[in-house]
């Protein structure tokens, strides 16, 4: 077969398997794999890999093993059930380049169910879309990569390079799942992560810092209020002040490579607020969990310092906080930004795959969110591409993946695997 024949056969095989791919995707989306509850998803992936004859490595993650590694972020919840699953394909004789394919199976919380048109963990296919929490981010991508490998096989081919298919957790809060695969020793000549990027390749992505503002004071009855000891209103003061820090950082981002033209690359988000105990008690405590982005090349430690100093300064000119300074705690991501580099070969292989499916040069993206690519790229200089389908409402309500875009991104993934690892007739 010449390479045009190979490409056509693989794309036809993706089409032929697409109904089965959607059925498996729906089964995967139906598992409510929020943080700490990813076990059944990992079971399903391990089974799918075993059925297909991959060598399966399924282990519990020990946080102690990861603490000193670059990009580690602290874990606060019960991590005793945390697992990573890797399925490995080894060619009889490895002649091609090796590849890591990675997907995360954790999803963000669904929020109030009455804000969904259909239940988040009952996937619904309608008007060329699949709806459900994680349908887009990124369960359809993970299953797509598995079916991309299936398509190569169904086309009568087998890859000539080693492939690790990695299903990880924690992508939405620390990235420790991806980090655990590197700690375990998995390496390859390139990594490919099929996150839903809207058919664009991520050129550069932000880093993210999670922190918690802890405000504490003395509880009093509301009739004594007026003394300015309300922890919730004090927390509001800090939130507003941090919006100034966000503005400063966006100013700093102007002219930065790739992000210079993005209008607001740094987003500060107070994401969870909790505080107080009773409507007639002045709240003595308030916690606000926050997220802020940083750009590639910015030091996480320096930015942490700046956040701490900013909160201290904002506390000094506030009646309540001056005597009860807020504490800043790190509660998740401590992630650097990442820019693709030393990746010419991988990009060239991907460009061929992309052109065969979409036609034309690869469209690129400066991504204002993060992906796990950073660990492979920054920690081990493994060029790490991120590319996938289109959809909407990731982290929102009525999340969906566009199925036509998924079919195409699955084809591009399969062709990239064939191009990168090489294939031979089986
Ligand atoms: Zn994702």
GROMACS .gro file of C-alpha atoms and ligand atoms in nm:
model
  427
    1UNK     CA    1   0.000   0.000   0.000
    2UNK     CA    2   0.124   0.350  -0.073
    3UNK     CA    3   0.068   0.623   0.180
    4UNK     CA    4  -0.247   0.754   0.009
    5UNK     CA    5  -0.398   0.406   0.023
    6UNK     CA    6  -0.302   0.377   0.388
    7UNK     CA    7  -0.463   0.710   0.472
    8UNK     CA    8  -0.781   0.626   0.285
    9UNK     CA    9  -0.808   0.282   0.447
   10UNK     CA   10  -0.759   0.420   0.797
   11UNK     CA   11  -1.016   0.695   0.745
   12UNK     CA   12  -1.265   0.442   0.609
   13UNK     CA   13  -1.203   0.226   0.914
   14UNK     CA   14  -1.279   0.521   1.145
   15UNK     CA   15  -1.609   0.570   0.960
   16UNK     CA   16  -1.689   0.200   0.982
   17UNK     CA   17  -1.625   0.196   1.358
   18UNK     CA   18  -1.785   0.528   1.441
   19UNK     CA   19  -2.119   0.394   1.571
   20UNK     CA   20  -1.936   0.157   1.805
   21UNK     CA   21  -1.709   0.446   1.907
   22UNK     CA   22  -2.012   0.656   2.002
   23UNK     CA   23  -2.168   0.371   2.198
   24UNK     CA   24  -1.847   0.325   2.398
   25UNK     CA   25  -1.817   0.702   2.446
   26UNK     CA   26  -2.172   0.713   2.584
   27UNK     CA   27  -2.093   0.431   2.829
   28UNK     CA   28  -1.784   0.622   2.942
   29UNK     CA   29  -1.971   0.954   2.982
   30UNK     CA   30  -2.239   0.777   3.187
   31UNK     CA   31  -1.987   0.719   3.468
   32UNK     CA   32  -1.995   1.015   3.709
   33UNK     CA   33  -1.617   1.038   3.746
   34UNK     CA   34  -1.580   1.355   3.946
   35UNK     CA   35  -1.268   1.398   4.157
   36UNK     CA   36  -1.215   1.103   4.387
   37UNK     CA   37  -1.471   0.889   4.198
   38UNK     CA   38  -1.274   0.798   3.887
   39UNK     CA   39  -1.232   0.429   3.979
   40UNK     CA   40  -1.514   0.289   3.761
   41UNK     CA   41  -1.380   0.485   3.462
   42UNK     CA   42  -1.035   0.340   3.515
   43UNK     CA   43  -1.190  -0.008   3.542
   44UNK     CA   44  -1.369   0.044   3.213
   45UNK     CA   45  -1.055   0.165   3.035
   46UNK     CA   46  -0.847  -0.121   3.174
   47UNK     CA   47  -1.110  -0.368   3.046
   48UNK     CA   48  -1.121  -0.204   2.702
   49UNK     CA   49  -0.742  -0.223   2.683
   50UNK     CA   50  -0.727  -0.587   2.798
   51UNK     CA   51  -0.996  -0.690   2.547
   52UNK     CA   52  -0.778  -0.547   2.276
   53UNK     CA   53  -0.467  -0.727   2.393
   54UNK     CA   54  -0.271  -0.439   2.541
   55UNK     CA   55  -0.036  -0.503   2.833
   56UNK     CA   56  -0.212  -0.324   3.121
   57UNK     CA   57  -0.046  -0.147   3.413
   58UNK     CA   58  -0.298  -0.030   3.674
   59UNK     CA   59  -0.160   0.119   3.996
   60UNK     CA   60  -0.244   0.329   4.299
   61UNK     CA   61  -0.079   0.669   4.306
   62UNK     CA   62   0.131   0.749   4.611
   63UNK     CA   63   0.144   1.127   4.658
   64UNK     CA   64   0.474   1.093   4.844
   65UNK     CA   65   0.636   0.969   4.522
   66UNK     CA   66   0.535   1.286   4.338
   67UNK     CA   67   0.599   1.560   4.594
   68UNK     CA   68   0.941   1.664   4.468
   69UNK     CA   69   0.859   1.653   4.097
   70UNK     CA   70   0.827   1.964   3.885
   71UNK     CA   71   0.468   2.084   3.863
   72UNK     CA   72   0.342   1.908   4.175
   73UNK     CA   73   0.029   2.062   4.330
   74UNK     CA   74  -0.101   1.976   4.678
   75UNK     CA   75  -0.385   1.726   4.728
   76UNK     CA   76  -0.643   1.786   5.000
   77UNK     CA   77  -0.898   1.509   4.945
   78UNK     CA   78  -0.882   1.134   5.010
   79UNK     CA   79  -0.635   1.006   4.752
   80UNK     CA   80  -0.622   0.645   4.868
   81UNK     CA   81  -0.822   0.520   4.568
   82UNK     CA   82  -0.637   0.727   4.309
   83UNK     CA   83  -0.520   0.513   4.016
   84UNK     CA   84  -0.355   0.542   3.680
   85UNK     CA   85  -0.409   0.296   3.394
   86UNK     CA   86  -0.163   0.251   3.109
   87UNK     CA   87  -0.207   0.008   2.820
   88UNK     CA   88   0.105  -0.064   2.621
   89UNK     CA   89   0.138  -0.186   2.265
   90UNK     CA   90   0.478  -0.322   2.166
   91UNK     CA   91   0.561  -0.398   1.806
   92UNK     CA   92   0.748  -0.723   1.742
   93UNK     CA   93   1.045  -0.519   1.629
   94UNK     CA   94   1.035  -0.148   1.711
   95UNK     CA   95   1.144   0.046   1.406
   96UNK     CA   96   0.920   0.350   1.436
   97UNK     CA   97   0.900   0.631   1.688
   98UNK     CA   98   0.721   0.574   2.016
   99UNK     CA   99   0.411   0.762   2.130
  100UNK     CA  100   0.214   0.840   2.444
  101UNK     CA  101  -0.160   0.889   2.393
  102UNK     CA  102  -0.317   1.039   2.701
  103UNK     CA  103  -0.668   1.121   2.816
  104UNK     CA  104  -0.807   1.229   3.153
  105UNK     CA  105  -1.120   1.065   3.286
  106UNK     CA  106  -1.193   1.307   3.572
  107UNK     CA  107  -1.473   1.554   3.511
  108UNK     CA  108  -1.571   1.873   3.692
  109UNK     CA  109  -1.887   1.871   3.908
  110UNK     CA  110  -2.219   1.894   3.726
  111UNK     CA  111  -2.362   2.168   3.949
  112UNK     CA  112  -2.739   2.199   4.013
  113UNK     CA  113  -2.917   1.931   3.808
  114UNK     CA  114  -3.208   2.161   3.731
  115UNK     CA  115  -2.973   2.372   3.521
  116UNK     CA  116  -2.928   2.083   3.274
  117UNK     CA  117  -3.185   2.013   3.000
  118UNK     CA  118  -3.101   1.642   3.028
  119UNK     CA  119  -2.924   1.471   3.320
  120UNK     CA  120  -2.545   1.520   3.299
  121UNK     CA  121  -2.455   1.152   3.334
  122UNK     CA  122  -2.721   1.021   3.097
  123UNK     CA  123  -2.561   1.099   2.763
  124UNK     CA  124  -2.802   1.203   2.489
  125UNK     CA  125  -2.725   1.215   2.116
  126UNK     CA  126  -2.928   1.485   1.943
  127UNK     CA  127  -2.878   1.702   1.634
  128UNK     CA  128  -2.527   1.573   1.569
  129UNK     CA  129  -2.412   1.631   1.926
  130UNK     CA  130  -2.356   1.419   2.231
  131UNK     CA  131  -2.460   1.591   2.553
  132UNK     CA  132  -2.328   1.502   2.897
  133UNK     CA  133  -2.071   1.603   3.157
  134UNK     CA  134  -1.733   1.505   3.015
  135UNK     CA  135  -1.874   1.429   2.667
  136UNK     CA  136  -1.651   1.706   2.536
  137UNK     CA  137  -1.388   1.742   2.811
  138UNK     CA  138  -1.255   1.489   2.735
  139UNK     CA  139  -1.410   1.145   2.738
  140UNK     CA  140  -1.492   1.155   2.366
  141UNK     CA  141  -1.126   1.232   2.297
  142UNK     CA  142  -0.994   0.943   2.506
  143UNK     CA  143  -1.231   0.691   2.347
  144UNK     CA  144  -1.155   0.851   2.011
  145UNK     CA  145  -0.784   0.776   2.055
  146UNK     CA  146  -0.865   0.414   2.145
  147UNK     CA  147  -1.081   0.379   1.833
  148UNK     CA  148  -0.811   0.550   1.626
  149UNK     CA  149  -0.584   0.260   1.723
  150UNK     CA  150  -0.867   0.017   1.643
  151UNK     CA  151  -0.906   0.176   1.300
  152UNK     CA  152  -0.539   0.117   1.221
  153UNK     CA  153  -0.586  -0.248   1.307
  154UNK     CA  154  -0.912  -0.275   1.115
  155UNK     CA  155  -0.733  -0.131   0.812
  156UNK     CA  156  -0.506  -0.436   0.820
  157UNK     CA  157  -0.212  -0.245   0.966
  158UNK     CA  158  -0.006  -0.240   1.281
  159UNK     CA  159   0.211   0.039   1.424
  160UNK     CA  160   0.587  -0.014   1.418
  161UNK     CA  161   0.653   0.200   1.726
  162UNK     CA  162   0.575   0.143   2.094
  163UNK     CA  163   0.254   0.308   2.216
  164UNK     CA  164   0.141   0.385   2.569
  165UNK     CA  165  -0.231   0.456   2.603
  166UNK     CA  166  -0.261   0.643   2.934
  167UNK     CA  167  -0.581   0.714   3.125
  168UNK     CA  168  -0.520   0.965   3.403
  169UNK     CA  169  -0.712   1.146   3.676
  170UNK     CA  170  -0.668   1.487   3.843
  171UNK     CA  171  -0.630   1.682   3.519
  172UNK     CA  172  -0.890   1.928   3.644
  173UNK     CA  173  -0.721   2.006   3.975
  174UNK     CA  174  -0.347   1.928   3.993
  175UNK     CA  175  -0.236   1.716   3.697
  176UNK     CA  176  -0.096   1.452   3.932
  177UNK     CA  177  -0.232   1.168   3.717
  178UNK     CA  178  -0.014   1.268   3.424
  179UNK     CA  179   0.276   1.333   3.660
  180UNK     CA  180   0.235   0.981   3.800
  181UNK     CA  181   0.291   0.824   3.457
  182UNK     CA  182   0.625   1.000   3.430
  183UNK     CA  183   0.718   0.903   3.786
  184UNK     CA  184   0.630   0.544   3.694
  185UNK     CA  185   0.879   0.567   3.408
  186UNK     CA  186   0.666   0.599   3.096
  187UNK     CA  187   0.844   0.788   2.820
  188UNK     CA  188   0.808   0.821   2.445
  189UNK     CA  189   0.939   1.023   2.152
  190UNK     CA  190   0.618   1.229   2.151
  191UNK     CA  191   0.294   1.270   2.339
  192UNK     CA  192  -0.051   1.342   2.194
  193UNK     CA  193  -0.347   1.454   2.406
  194UNK     CA  194  -0.688   1.467   2.233
  195UNK     CA  195  -0.846   1.743   2.443
  196UNK     CA  196  -1.134   1.929   2.275
  197UNK     CA  197  -0.944   2.214   2.113
  198UNK     CA  198  -1.195   2.292   1.839
  199UNK     CA  199  -0.981   2.145   1.562
  200UNK     CA  200  -0.680   2.360   1.647
  201UNK     CA  201  -0.340   2.256   1.774
  202UNK     CA  202  -0.236   2.412   2.104
  203UNK     CA  203   0.079   2.616   2.039
  204UNK     CA  204   0.102   2.765   2.384
  205UNK     CA  205  -0.100   2.738   2.702
  206UNK     CA  206  -0.125   2.923   3.032
  207UNK     CA  207  -0.026   2.787   3.368
  208UNK     CA  208  -0.267   2.792   3.660
  209UNK     CA  209  -0.240   2.857   4.033
  210UNK     CA  210  -0.513   2.758   4.277
  211UNK     CA  211  -0.527   2.931   4.613
  212UNK     CA  212  -0.769   2.967   4.900
  213UNK     CA  213  -0.833   3.290   5.087
  214UNK     CA  214  -0.907   3.207   5.449
  215UNK     CA  215  -1.071   3.488   5.642
  216UNK     CA  216  -1.126   3.442   6.017
  217UNK     CA  217  -1.262   3.675   6.287
  218UNK     CA  218  -1.478   3.683   6.601
  219UNK     CA  219  -1.844   3.578   6.585
  220UNK     CA  220  -2.101   3.818   6.730
  221UNK     CA  221  -2.478   3.855   6.716
  222UNK     CA  222  -2.594   4.057   6.419
  223UNK     CA  223  -2.730   4.331   6.654
  224UNK     CA  224  -2.370   4.414   6.745
  225UNK     CA  225  -2.265   4.431   6.382
  226UNK     CA  226  -2.131   4.749   6.241
  227UNK     CA  227  -1.802   4.675   6.400
  228UNK     CA  228  -1.691   4.561   6.057
  229UNK     CA  229  -1.617   4.208   6.157
  230UNK     CA  230  -1.809   4.033   5.881
  231UNK     CA  231  -1.579   3.774   5.726
  232UNK     CA  232  -1.789   3.742   5.410
  233UNK     CA  233  -1.780   4.112   5.327
  234UNK     CA  234  -1.409   4.111   5.410
  235UNK     CA  235  -1.360   3.830   5.159
  236UNK     CA  236  -1.542   4.040   4.899
  237UNK     CA  237  -1.291   4.315   4.959
  238UNK     CA  238  -1.009   4.070   4.878
  239UNK     CA  239  -1.184   3.941   4.566
  240UNK     CA  240  -1.219   4.294   4.433
  241UNK     CA  241  -0.858   4.365   4.512
  242UNK     CA  242  -0.744   4.053   4.327
  243UNK     CA  243  -0.926   4.179   4.019
  244UNK     CA  244  -0.666   4.458   4.021
  245UNK     CA  245  -0.389   4.198   4.026
  246UNK     CA  246  -0.557   4.027   3.730
  247UNK     CA  247  -0.559   4.359   3.542
  248UNK     CA  248  -0.188   4.413   3.622
  249UNK     CA  249  -0.098   4.067   3.497
  250UNK     CA  250  -0.298   4.116   3.177
  251UNK     CA  251  -0.106   4.439   3.124
  252UNK     CA  252   0.218   4.243   3.172
  253UNK     CA  253   0.098   3.985   2.920
  254UNK     CA  254   0.077   4.240   2.641
  255UNK     CA  255   0.339   4.162   2.380
  256UNK     CA  256   0.405   3.814   2.523
  257UNK     CA  257   0.473   3.547   2.260
  258UNK     CA  258   0.148   3.389   2.130
  259UNK     CA  259  -0.063   3.559   2.398
  260UNK     CA  260   0.014   3.919   2.297
  261UNK     CA  261  -0.289   3.925   2.069
  262UNK     CA  262  -0.523   3.744   2.308
  263UNK     CA  263  -0.735   4.017   2.464
  264UNK     CA  264  -0.757   3.882   2.821
  265UNK     CA  265  -0.529   3.580   2.867
  266UNK     CA  266  -0.508   3.603   3.245
  267UNK     CA  267  -0.836   3.513   3.407
  268UNK     CA  268  -0.888   3.534   3.780
  269UNK     CA  269  -1.180   3.329   3.905
  270UNK     CA  270  -1.314   3.314   4.259
  271UNK     CA  271  -1.471   2.973   4.204
  272UNK     CA  272  -1.609   2.852   4.537
  273UNK     CA  273  -1.718   3.062   4.832
  274UNK     CA  274  -1.826   2.928   5.166
  275UNK     CA  275  -1.867   3.102   5.496
  276UNK     CA  276  -2.088   3.175   5.789
  277UNK     CA  277  -2.326   2.952   5.983
  278UNK     CA  278  -2.647   3.141   6.049
  279UNK     CA  279  -2.844   3.431   5.899
  280UNK     CA  280  -2.848   3.613   6.234
  281UNK     CA  281  -2.485   3.549   6.324
  282UNK     CA  282  -2.216   3.772   6.185
  283UNK     CA  283  -2.000   3.532   5.984
  284UNK     CA  284  -1.669   3.472   6.156
  285UNK     CA  285  -1.520   3.279   5.869
  286UNK     CA  286  -1.516   3.273   5.493
  287UNK     CA  287  -1.313   3.063   5.247
  288UNK     CA  288  -1.281   3.152   4.882
  289UNK     CA  289  -1.117   2.907   4.641
  290UNK     CA  290  -0.960   3.096   4.354
  291UNK     CA  291  -0.791   3.024   4.023
  292UNK     CA  292  -0.559   3.257   3.834
  293UNK     CA  293  -0.359   3.200   3.517
  294UNK     CA  294   0.007   3.277   3.448
  295UNK     CA  295   0.190   3.283   3.115
  296UNK     CA  296   0.463   3.047   2.990
  297UNK     CA  297   0.797   3.153   3.132
  298UNK     CA  298   0.649   3.309   3.446
  299UNK     CA  299   0.778   3.153   3.766
  300UNK     CA  300   0.511   2.986   3.979
  301UNK     CA  301   0.703   3.068   4.299
  302UNK     CA  302   0.735   3.437   4.205
  303UNK     CA  303   0.364   3.456   4.122
  304UNK     CA  304   0.276   3.287   4.453
  305UNK     CA  305   0.483   3.553   4.630
  306UNK     CA  306   0.304   3.826   4.442
  307UNK     CA  307  -0.038   3.685   4.533
  308UNK     CA  308   0.064   3.664   4.900
  309UNK     CA  309   0.199   4.020   4.902
  310UNK     CA  310  -0.110   4.150   4.720
  311UNK     CA  311  -0.346   3.992   4.972
  312UNK     CA  312  -0.136   4.123   5.263
  313UNK     CA  313  -0.144   4.475   5.122
  314UNK     CA  314  -0.519   4.459   5.059
  315UNK     CA  315  -0.567   4.340   5.419
  316UNK     CA  316  -0.375   4.633   5.567
  317UNK     CA  317  -0.625   4.897   5.451
  318UNK     CA  318  -0.935   4.712   5.566
  319UNK     CA  319  -1.093   4.754   5.909
  320UNK     CA  320  -1.155   4.386   5.975
  321UNK     CA  321  -0.862   4.236   5.785
  322UNK     CA  322  -0.604   4.474   5.933
  323UNK     CA  323  -0.648   4.293   6.266
  324UNK     CA  324  -0.732   3.953   6.117
  325UNK     CA  325  -0.513   3.921   5.808
  326UNK     CA  326  -0.636   3.669   5.555
  327UNK     CA  327  -0.430   3.355   5.507
  328UNK     CA  328  -0.346   3.229   5.158
  329UNK     CA  329  -0.332   2.851   5.113
  330UNK     CA  330  -0.230   2.659   4.801
  331UNK     CA  331  -0.503   2.409   4.724
  332UNK     CA  332  -0.439   2.253   4.383
  333UNK     CA  333  -0.268   2.355   4.058
  334UNK     CA  334   0.079   2.505   4.085
  335UNK     CA  335   0.137   2.483   3.713
  336UNK     CA  336   0.368   2.655   3.474
  337UNK     CA  337   0.260   2.757   3.126
  338UNK     CA  338   0.391   2.553   2.834
  339UNK     CA  339   0.486   2.642   2.483
  340UNK     CA  340   0.548   2.370   2.225
  341UNK     CA  341   0.915   2.353   2.138
  342UNK     CA  342   1.171   2.110   1.999
  343UNK     CA  343   0.869   1.960   1.828
  344UNK     CA  344   0.940   2.008   1.455
  345UNK     CA  345   0.929   1.636   1.372
  346UNK     CA  346   0.608   1.573   1.562
  347UNK     CA  347   0.447   1.881   1.412
  348UNK     CA  348   0.551   1.775   1.061
  349UNK     CA  349   0.392   1.434   1.112
  350UNK     CA  350   0.079   1.593   1.252
  351UNK     CA  351   0.062   1.845   0.965
  352UNK     CA  352   0.038   1.556   0.715
  353UNK     CA  353  -0.238   1.390   0.915
  354UNK     CA  354  -0.425   1.716   0.954
  355UNK     CA  355  -0.397   1.806   0.586
  356UNK     CA  356  -0.537   1.468   0.481
  357UNK     CA  357  -0.850   1.523   0.692
  358UNK     CA  358  -0.908   1.898   0.703
  359UNK     CA  359  -0.706   2.024   0.406
  360UNK     CA  360  -0.455   2.304   0.445
  361UNK     CA  361  -0.213   2.410   0.716
  362UNK     CA  362  -0.274   2.333   1.083
  363UNK     CA  363  -0.465   2.602   1.269
  364UNK     CA  364  -0.309   2.694   1.601
  365UNK     CA  365  -0.433   2.809   1.937
  366UNK     CA  366  -0.292   3.011   2.227
  367UNK     CA  367  -0.492   2.837   2.497
  368UNK     CA  368  -0.616   3.031   2.801
  369UNK     CA  369  -0.661   2.706   2.994
  370UNK     CA  370  -0.407   2.436   3.068
  371UNK     CA  371  -0.360   2.076   2.964
  372UNK     CA  372  -0.138   1.793   3.088
  373UNK     CA  373   0.102   1.843   2.795
  374UNK     CA  374   0.314   2.062   3.022
  375UNK     CA  375   0.449   1.771   3.227
  376UNK     CA  376   0.578   1.585   2.922
  377UNK     CA  377   0.722   1.896   2.762
  378UNK     CA  378   0.868   2.075   3.064
  379UNK     CA  379   0.979   1.780   3.278
  380UNK     CA  380   1.118   1.552   3.007
  381UNK     CA  381   1.133   1.754   2.686
  382UNK     CA  382   0.889   1.516   2.519
  383UNK     CA  383   0.716   1.719   2.245
  384UNK     CA  384   0.353   1.715   2.345
  385UNK     CA  385   0.073   1.794   2.103
  386UNK     CA  386  -0.280   1.873   2.204
  387UNK     CA  387  -0.559   1.857   1.947
  388UNK     CA  388  -0.919   1.746   1.933
  389UNK     CA  389  -1.286   1.796   1.859
  390UNK     CA  390  -1.523   2.091   1.896
  391UNK     CA  391  -1.800   2.135   2.145
  392UNK     CA  392  -1.927   2.375   2.406
  393UNK     CA  393  -2.008   2.428   2.772
  394UNK     CA  394  -1.701   2.249   2.902
  395UNK     CA  395  -1.730   2.301   3.277
  396UNK     CA  396  -2.077   2.448   3.213
  397UNK     CA  397  -2.432   2.319   3.174
  398UNK     CA  398  -2.549   2.113   2.874
  399UNK     CA  399  -2.190   2.031   2.778
  400UNK     CA  400  -2.171   1.867   2.437
  401UNK     CA  401  -1.926   1.743   2.176
  402UNK     CA  402  -1.996   1.796   1.807
  403UNK     CA  403  -1.997   1.451   1.649
  404UNK     CA  404  -1.885   1.549   1.301
  405UNK     CA  405  -1.582   1.724   1.451
  406UNK     CA  406  -1.518   1.414   1.664
  407UNK     CA  407  -1.521   1.190   1.357
  408UNK     CA  408  -1.266   1.419   1.193
  409UNK     CA  409  -1.041   1.453   1.498
  410UNK     CA  410  -1.047   1.073   1.539
  411UNK     CA  411  -0.929   1.040   1.179
  412UNK     CA  412  -0.655   1.297   1.233
  413UNK     CA  413  -0.547   1.114   1.550
  414UNK     CA  414  -0.533   0.780   1.368
  415UNK     CA  415  -0.338   0.924   1.077
  416UNK     CA  416  -0.097   1.095   1.314
  417UNK     CA  417  -0.032   0.767   1.497
  418UNK     CA  418   0.034   0.595   1.163
  419UNK     CA  419   0.256   0.876   1.043
  420UNK     CA  420   0.452   0.908   1.367
  421UNK     CA  421   0.495   0.544   1.467
  422UNK     CA  422   0.494   0.405   1.114
  423UNK     CA  423   0.272   0.112   1.012
  424UNK     CA  424   0.318  -0.218   0.837
  425UNK     CA  425   0.070  -0.469   0.700
  426UNK     CA  426  -0.040  -0.714   0.961
  427LIG    ZN1  427  -0.982   1.839   2.968
   0.00000   0.00000   0.00000
